[in-house]
GROMACS .gro file of C-alpha atoms in nm:
model
  321
    1MET     CA    1   0.230  -2.864   1.336
    2SER     CA    2   0.228  -3.140   1.558
    3THR     CA    3  -0.003  -2.988   1.813
    4VAL     CA    4  -0.272  -2.933   1.529
    5ASP     CA    5  -0.577  -3.140   1.553
    6PHE     CA    6  -0.600  -3.247   1.179
    7SER     CA    7  -0.934  -3.436   1.234
    8LEU     CA    8  -1.104  -3.099   1.273
    9PRO     CA    9  -1.265  -2.971   0.940
   10LEU     CA   10  -1.024  -2.751   0.722
   11ALA     CA   11  -1.255  -2.450   0.766
   12THR     CA   12  -1.256  -2.476   1.142
   13LEU     CA   13  -0.874  -2.545   1.172
   14LEU     CA   14  -0.822  -2.214   0.923
   15ARG     CA   15  -1.034  -2.007   1.186
   16GLU     CA   16  -0.851  -2.127   1.493
   17ALA     CA   17  -0.494  -2.108   1.341
   18THR     CA   18  -0.535  -1.751   1.179
   19HIS     CA   19  -0.714  -1.602   1.474
   20GLU     CA   20  -0.417  -1.382   1.602
   21ALA     CA   21  -0.311  -1.309   1.240
   22HIS     CA   22  -0.662  -1.173   1.176
   23GLU     CA   23  -0.644  -0.967   1.484
   24LEU     CA   24  -0.307  -0.816   1.373
   25VAL     CA   25  -0.452  -0.714   1.024
   26ALA     CA   26  -0.757  -0.573   1.193
   27LYS     CA   27  -0.587  -0.342   1.420
   28SER     CA   28  -0.297  -0.237   1.183
   29PRO     CA   29  -0.300   0.157   1.143
   30GLY     CA   30  -0.423   0.132   0.789
   31ALA     CA   31  -0.694  -0.106   0.849
   32THR     CA   32  -0.826   0.096   1.121
   33THR     CA   33  -0.799   0.418   0.932
   34MET     CA   34  -0.996   0.289   0.657
   35LEU     CA   35  -1.273   0.109   0.871
   36SER     CA   36  -1.370   0.423   1.022
   37GLY     CA   37  -1.369   0.623   0.708
   38ARG     CA   38  -1.098   0.841   0.760
   39LEU     CA   39  -0.872   0.741   0.456
   40ARG     CA   40  -0.805   1.000   0.204
   41ARG     CA   41  -1.024   0.930  -0.097
   42GLU     CA   42  -0.711   0.928  -0.317
   43GLU     CA   43  -0.534   0.695  -0.093
   44TYR     CA   44  -0.822   0.483  -0.085
   45VAL     CA   45  -0.828   0.477  -0.468
   46ARG     CA   46  -0.449   0.389  -0.450
   47TYR     CA   47  -0.570   0.096  -0.232
   48LEU     CA   48  -0.801  -0.045  -0.464
   49MET     CA   49  -0.539  -0.043  -0.743
   50MET     CA   50  -0.309  -0.256  -0.517
   51LEU     CA   51  -0.608  -0.485  -0.439
   52TRP     CA   52  -0.677  -0.510  -0.838
   53HIS     CA   53  -0.338  -0.636  -0.890
   54ILE     CA   54  -0.351  -0.872  -0.614
   55TYR     CA   55  -0.685  -1.028  -0.756
   56ASP     CA   56  -0.584  -0.993  -1.106
   57ALA     CA   57  -0.304  -1.227  -1.051
   58PHE     CA   58  -0.492  -1.445  -0.821
   59GLU     CA   59  -0.804  -1.479  -1.008
   60GLN     CA   60  -0.595  -1.578  -1.339
   61ALA     CA   61  -0.438  -1.845  -1.116
   62LEU     CA   62  -0.749  -1.994  -1.001
   63ASP     CA   63  -0.878  -2.005  -1.368
   64ARG     CA   64  -0.552  -2.199  -1.462
   65HIS     CA   65  -0.637  -2.444  -1.184
   66ALA     CA   66  -1.007  -2.454  -1.188
   67THR     CA   67  -1.009  -2.838  -1.189
   68HIS     CA   68  -0.755  -2.882  -0.932
   69PRO     CA   69  -0.935  -3.111  -0.672
   70VAL     CA   70  -0.824  -2.864  -0.387
   71LEU     CA   71  -0.918  -2.548  -0.575
   72GLU     CA   72  -1.254  -2.696  -0.757
   73PRO     CA   73  -1.490  -2.698  -0.472
   74THR     CA   74  -1.477  -2.328  -0.425
   75TYR     CA   75  -1.426  -2.228  -0.797
   76ASN     CA   76  -1.695  -2.006  -0.888
   77PRO     CA   77  -1.564  -1.671  -1.023
   78THR     CA   78  -1.923  -1.586  -1.140
   79LEU     CA   79  -1.994  -1.550  -0.756
   80LEU     CA   80  -1.676  -1.446  -0.621
   81ALA     CA   81  -1.424  -1.311  -0.881
   82ARG     CA   82  -1.346  -0.943  -0.760
   83ALA     CA   83  -1.095  -0.810  -0.994
   84SER     CA   84  -1.385  -0.657  -1.245
   85ALA     CA   85  -1.568  -0.480  -0.953
   86LEU     CA   86  -1.255  -0.337  -0.849
   87ALA     CA   87  -1.188  -0.219  -1.186
   88ASP     CA   88  -1.541  -0.057  -1.170
   89ASP     CA   89  -1.504   0.104  -0.853
   90ILE     CA   90  -1.171   0.270  -0.968
   91SER     CA   91  -1.305   0.422  -1.284
   92PHE     CA   92  -1.596   0.541  -1.104
   93LEU     CA   93  -1.413   0.732  -0.815
   94LEU     CA   94  -1.150   0.844  -1.075
   95GLN     CA   95  -1.433   0.954  -1.307
   96VAL     CA   96  -1.278   0.825  -1.602
   97PRO     CA   97  -1.424   0.546  -1.840
   98GLU     CA   98  -1.308   0.170  -1.719
   99ALA     CA   99  -1.090   0.103  -2.019
  100SER     CA  100  -0.865   0.405  -1.912
  101TRP     CA  101  -0.820   0.371  -1.573
  102LYS     CA  102  -0.479   0.226  -1.598
  103THR     CA  103  -0.333   0.519  -1.762
  104HIS     CA  104  -0.437   0.752  -1.524
  105PRO     CA  105  -0.142   0.946  -1.324
  106ALA     CA  106  -0.235   0.790  -1.017
  107HIS     CA  107  -0.164   0.455  -1.132
  108ALA     CA  108   0.117   0.533  -1.326
  109GLN     CA  109   0.268   0.664  -1.016
  110LEU     CA  110   0.189   0.357  -0.844
  111LEU     CA  111   0.352   0.090  -1.123
  112GLN     CA  112   0.656   0.381  -1.126
  113SER     CA  113   0.694   0.324  -0.710
  114THR     CA  114   0.528  -0.033  -0.664
  115PRO     CA  115   0.523  -0.085  -0.291
  116PRO     CA  116   0.799  -0.384  -0.235
  117GLU     CA  117   0.484  -0.502  -0.004
  118LEU     CA  118   0.261  -0.518  -0.330
  119THR     CA  119   0.520  -0.687  -0.530
  120ALA     CA  120   0.590  -0.941  -0.292
  121TYR     CA  121   0.227  -1.044  -0.269
  122VAL     CA  122   0.175  -1.076  -0.613
  123ASP     CA  123   0.506  -1.247  -0.661
  124ARG     CA  124   0.384  -1.488  -0.420
  125ILE     CA  125   0.029  -1.586  -0.595
  126ARG     CA  126   0.244  -1.628  -0.928
  127GLU     CA  127   0.474  -1.855  -0.745
  128LEU     CA  128   0.225  -2.111  -0.655
  129ALA     CA  129   0.014  -2.063  -0.959
  130ASP     CA  130   0.337  -2.189  -1.139
  131SER     CA  131   0.428  -2.452  -0.885
  132ALA     CA  132   0.344  -2.831  -0.964
  133ASP     CA  133   0.090  -2.806  -0.683
  134PRO     CA  134  -0.142  -2.527  -0.651
  135THR     CA  135  -0.306  -2.639  -0.332
  136PRO     CA  136  -0.175  -2.321  -0.104
  137LEU     CA  137  -0.370  -2.120  -0.335
  138LEU     CA  138  -0.695  -2.229  -0.133
  139ALA     CA  139  -0.555  -2.038   0.184
  140HIS     CA  140  -0.556  -1.682  -0.026
  141SER     CA  141  -0.908  -1.787  -0.151
  142TYR     CA  142  -0.990  -1.833   0.237
  143VAL     CA  143  -0.810  -1.495   0.321
  144ARG     CA  144  -0.941  -1.265   0.015
  145TYR     CA  145  -1.289  -1.401  -0.046
  146LEU     CA  146  -1.403  -1.496   0.306
  147GLY     CA  147  -1.294  -1.179   0.436
  148ASP     CA  148  -1.480  -0.973   0.158
  149LEU     CA  149  -1.777  -1.195   0.249
  150SER     CA  150  -1.761  -1.140   0.619
  151GLY     CA  151  -1.663  -0.785   0.653
  152GLY     CA  152  -1.754  -0.631   0.335
  153GLN     CA  153  -2.115  -0.501   0.420
  154THR     CA  154  -1.972  -0.299   0.730
  155VAL     CA  155  -1.695  -0.168   0.540
  156ARG     CA  156  -1.927  -0.060   0.231
  157ARG     CA  157  -2.160   0.135   0.477
  158THR     CA  158  -1.862   0.311   0.626
  159LEU     CA  159  -1.686   0.399   0.283
  160GLY     CA  160  -2.021   0.514   0.170
  161LYS     CA  161  -2.076   0.742   0.402
  162ALA     CA  162  -1.723   0.877   0.422
  163TYR     CA  163  -1.711   0.932   0.050
  164GLY     CA  164  -2.074   1.034  -0.023
  165LEU     CA  165  -2.163   0.701  -0.254
  166ASP     CA  166  -2.498   0.599  -0.261
  167GLU     CA  167  -2.518   0.239  -0.115
  168GLN     CA  168  -2.851   0.182  -0.307
  169VAL     CA  169  -2.694   0.238  -0.663
  170GLY     CA  170  -2.348   0.075  -0.550
  171GLN     CA  171  -2.119   0.304  -0.763
  172GLY     CA  172  -1.780   0.321  -0.630
  173LEU     CA  173  -1.868   0.011  -0.406
  174SER     CA  174  -1.912  -0.290  -0.604
  175PHE     CA  175  -1.586  -0.476  -0.461
  176TYR     CA  176  -1.804  -0.540  -0.146
  177ALA     CA  177  -2.145  -0.620  -0.324
  178PHE     CA  178  -2.184  -1.007  -0.394
  179LYS     CA  179  -2.474  -1.167  -0.588
  180GLU     CA  180  -2.676  -1.435  -0.458
  181LEU     CA  181  -2.567  -1.800  -0.482
  182ARG     CA  182  -2.812  -1.932  -0.729
  183SER     CA  183  -2.925  -1.604  -0.908
  184ALA     CA  184  -2.799  -1.257  -1.038
  185LYS     CA  185  -2.972  -1.060  -0.763
  186LEU     CA  186  -2.784  -0.850  -0.501
  187ALA     CA  187  -2.709  -1.078  -0.191
  188ASN     CA  188  -2.865  -1.001   0.148
  189GLN     CA  189  -2.719  -1.045   0.508
  190GLY     CA  190  -2.883  -1.372   0.504
  191GLU     CA  191  -2.759  -1.493   0.158
  192MET     CA  192  -2.406  -1.363   0.232
  193LYS     CA  193  -2.431  -1.644   0.530
  194ARG     CA  194  -2.541  -1.911   0.293
  195ILE     CA  195  -2.253  -1.805   0.050
  196LYS     CA  196  -2.023  -1.862   0.325
  197ASP     CA  197  -2.169  -2.141   0.461
  198TRP     CA  198  -2.113  -2.290   0.114
  199PHE     CA  199  -1.772  -2.171   0.071
  200ARG     CA  200  -1.654  -2.357   0.410
  201GLU     CA  201  -1.826  -2.663   0.284
  202GLY     CA  202  -1.630  -2.647  -0.010
  203MET     CA  203  -1.303  -2.595   0.196
  204ASN     CA  204  -1.389  -2.877   0.390
  205THR     CA  205  -1.451  -3.120   0.092
  206ALA     CA  206  -1.067  -3.011  -0.024
  207GLY     CA  207  -0.946  -3.081   0.329
  208ASP     CA  208  -1.091  -3.424   0.326
  209ILE     CA  209  -0.860  -3.532   0.029
  210GLY     CA  210  -0.570  -3.582   0.329
  211VAL     CA  211  -0.399  -3.432   0.600
  212GLU     CA  212  -0.130  -3.302   0.357
  213VAL     CA  213  -0.383  -3.070   0.209
  214LYS     CA  214  -0.480  -2.953   0.536
  215ALA     CA  215  -0.138  -2.879   0.653
  216ALA     CA  216  -0.020  -2.706   0.316
  217VAL     CA  217  -0.307  -2.475   0.355
  218LEU     CA  218  -0.259  -2.403   0.704
  219ASN     CA  219   0.076  -2.323   0.644
  220GLU     CA  220   0.002  -2.072   0.355
  221ALA     CA  221  -0.282  -1.932   0.545
  222ASN     CA  222  -0.023  -1.756   0.799
  223THR     CA  223   0.171  -1.642   0.507
  224ALA     CA  224  -0.110  -1.474   0.315
  225PHE     CA  225  -0.218  -1.279   0.642
  226ASP     CA  226   0.144  -1.142   0.680
  227LEU     CA  227   0.114  -1.032   0.292
  228ASN     CA  228  -0.218  -0.875   0.382
  229THR     CA  229  -0.104  -0.694   0.695
  230ALA     CA  230   0.209  -0.593   0.494
  231LEU     CA  231  -0.020  -0.438   0.235
  232PHE     CA  232  -0.173  -0.214   0.492
  233THR     CA  233   0.136  -0.090   0.605
  234THR     CA  234   0.173   0.111   0.230
  235ILE     CA  235  -0.157   0.287   0.307
  236SER     CA  236  -0.076   0.656   0.399
  237VAL     CA  237  -0.287   0.752   0.711
  238ASP     CA  238  -0.146   1.107   0.784
  239THR     CA  239  -0.433   1.277   0.662
  240PRO     CA  240  -0.811   1.191   0.755
  241SER     CA  241  -1.083   1.213   0.478
  242GLN     CA  242  -1.226   1.582   0.460
  243ASP     CA  243  -1.584   1.462   0.413
  244THR     CA  244  -1.580   1.219   0.691
  245GLU     CA  245  -1.478   1.522   0.932
  246VAL     CA  246  -1.743   1.704   0.852
  247VAL     CA  247  -1.974   1.410   0.889
  248GLU     CA  248  -1.866   1.355   1.221
  249GLN     CA  249  -1.865   1.732   1.325
  250SER     CA  250  -2.217   1.732   1.219
  251LYS     CA  251  -2.288   1.442   1.466
  252GLU     CA  252  -2.088   1.560   1.750
  253ILE     CA  253  -2.180   1.933   1.761
  254PRO     CA  254  -2.563   1.984   1.835
  255ILE     CA  255  -2.777   2.271   1.707
  256LEU     CA  256  -2.811   2.471   2.012
  257VAL     CA  257  -3.012   2.780   1.878
  258GLU     CA  258  -3.348   2.690   1.692
  259ARG     CA  259  -3.393   2.898   1.374
  260PRO     CA  260  -3.687   3.171   1.420
  261SER     CA  261  -4.033   3.116   1.275
  262ARG     CA  262  -4.020   3.409   1.101
  263PRO     CA  263  -3.737   3.666   0.984
  264ILE     CA  264  -3.655   3.926   1.238
  265GLN     CA  265  -3.722   4.292   1.199
  266GLU     CA  266  -3.458   4.546   1.216
  267ARG     CA  267  -3.570   4.821   1.452
  268SER     CA  268  -3.493   5.226   1.429
  269PHE     CA  269  -3.529   5.493   1.666
  270PRO     CA  270  -3.509   5.866   1.642
  271VAL     CA  271  -3.219   6.058   1.777
  272SER     CA  272  -3.427   6.260   2.011
  273GLN     CA  273  -3.597   5.940   2.185
  274VAL     CA  274  -3.258   5.801   2.213
  275ALA     CA  275  -3.127   6.072   2.374
  276ALA     CA  276  -3.453   6.116   2.601
  277VAL     CA  277  -3.411   5.746   2.714
  278VAL     CA  278  -3.028   5.816   2.786
  279ALA     CA  279  -3.119   6.118   2.987
  280ALA     CA  280  -3.380   5.940   3.211
  281VAL     CA  281  -3.152   5.652   3.307
  282CYS     CA  282  -2.884   5.906   3.405
  283LEU     CA  283  -3.150   6.084   3.630
  284ALA     CA  284  -3.291   5.794   3.765
  285HIS     CA  285  -2.968   5.677   3.877
  286PHE     CA  286  -2.905   6.022   4.052
  287ILE     CA  287  -3.224   6.011   4.206
  288LEU     CA  288  -3.150   5.652   4.367
  289ILE     CA  289  -2.815   5.769   4.483
  290VAL     CA  290  -2.945   6.069   4.661
  291THR     CA  291  -3.255   5.879   4.827
  292GLY     CA  292  -3.057   5.560   4.891
  293PHE     CA  293  -3.123   5.205   4.830
  294SER     CA  294  -3.231   5.065   5.170
  295GLY     CA  295  -3.541   5.065   5.395
  296GLU     CA  296  -3.894   5.194   5.328
  297LYS     CA  297  -3.804   5.500   5.186
  298GLY     CA  298  -3.537   5.324   4.913
  299LEU     CA  299  -3.801   5.079   4.818
  300GLN     CA  300  -4.047   5.372   4.754
  301SER     CA  301  -3.803   5.556   4.559
  302LEU     CA  302  -3.708   5.245   4.347
  303LEU     CA  303  -4.099   5.191   4.286
  304ASP     CA  304  -4.134   5.577   4.144
  305VAL     CA  305  -3.861   5.551   3.923
  306GLY     CA  306  -3.977   5.239   3.778
  307ARG     CA  307  -4.326   5.407   3.692
  308TRP     CA  308  -4.138   5.715   3.588
  309PHE     CA  309  -3.899   5.535   3.352
  310ALA     CA  310  -4.192   5.329   3.217
  311THR     CA  311  -4.382   5.655   3.110
  312ILE     CA  312  -4.025   5.752   2.909
  313THR     CA  313  -3.971   5.450   2.739
  314ASP     CA  314  -4.323   5.360   2.629
  315PRO     CA  315  -4.345   5.641   2.358
  316VAL     CA  316  -4.004   5.520   2.193
  317THR     CA  317  -4.097   5.156   2.222
  318SER     CA  318  -4.435   5.164   2.071
  319SER     CA  319  -4.325   5.402   1.773
  320ALA     CA  320  -4.089   5.129   1.644
  321GLU     CA  321  -4.326   4.876   1.636
   0.00000   0.00000   0.00000
C-alpha cells in the first residue's frame, strides 16, 4: 500500500485500485454469457437466488451498523436495498407467490448443494458484520451497489429481450431498477448518474475520516471483487437460452422472399392438352435437328418453330386462366 496516494478521494482510489479486478469479472465466462443474453433462464434464476443470499446477509449487516461513521454516509436502504427486489424477480420468474419461492425445488437444490463460492461470500460478509470494526463493509457497498447502478440498465435491456420480459412493466427485472434519489419515481439515466454521484460523495466523506479507513476499504475491495468473480464461476454456461437463439436468428437471417399480395391460384390442365404440348415439343426438337441450328436457314427454322409452338400452347394457357 506504500505506493498508494492516500491524498486522493476514496472513490478515486477505489476506481483505480480495482480496475484490473473489474476487468476480470467482466470477462469471466459466466458474466459474458449472462451479459450477452445467452444464459439459460433456469440458470439465471439460480444466479438470482445466490445473489439474494448475498444481499440478504449484506443488508442485514448494513442495518446493524447504520450509524457507523464510515457506513452512515452511504446508508440508504430505501434507495439501494436489493434483497426485496431479488425476491420479487425470483418469484415472478418461477411463477410462484413471493412467500413460497424459498420452498421451490430449485432453491431447495441450491441449499442442498450450496457452491463453496457462495458460502465463502456470505461468510465473509457475516464475519465483517460481527467484527469490532465493520469499516470494510463499505468496500462491498462499492462493489455491489455501484456496480448495480453502473451496469444495471444495460443488463436490464439485455435480459428483458433474452427472457421476453417487458421492461416497461418491470416484472422479473426489478433488481436492476432504482427509484429516484428524492422521490418514488423510477430513475432514468440522468437520475442514475445523480445517485452514483451521491454515493461517491458518501464514500469520500467516509474516507475523509482518515488514511486507515481508506486503507481498510481498498484492501477489502479487491477481496470483494475476488468473491464476486468466484461466484460467476458457479454459473453453468453450457447451454444458451433458447429464447435468445430465436432472437439472434431473426436478426441474422433476412427475409429473402416477399409474401404475394394475393393467394396463388392452382392451375389444372386436361390430359389431352398436356399430351398435345408434349407432342409439339418433340416435333419441334426433331425439325430443328433435321434442318440445323446455324446460318440463315437455321434462324428461319427456329422462328417458324416458335410461331407454330405459340399456336399450340395458347389454347392451353388461355383455358386455364
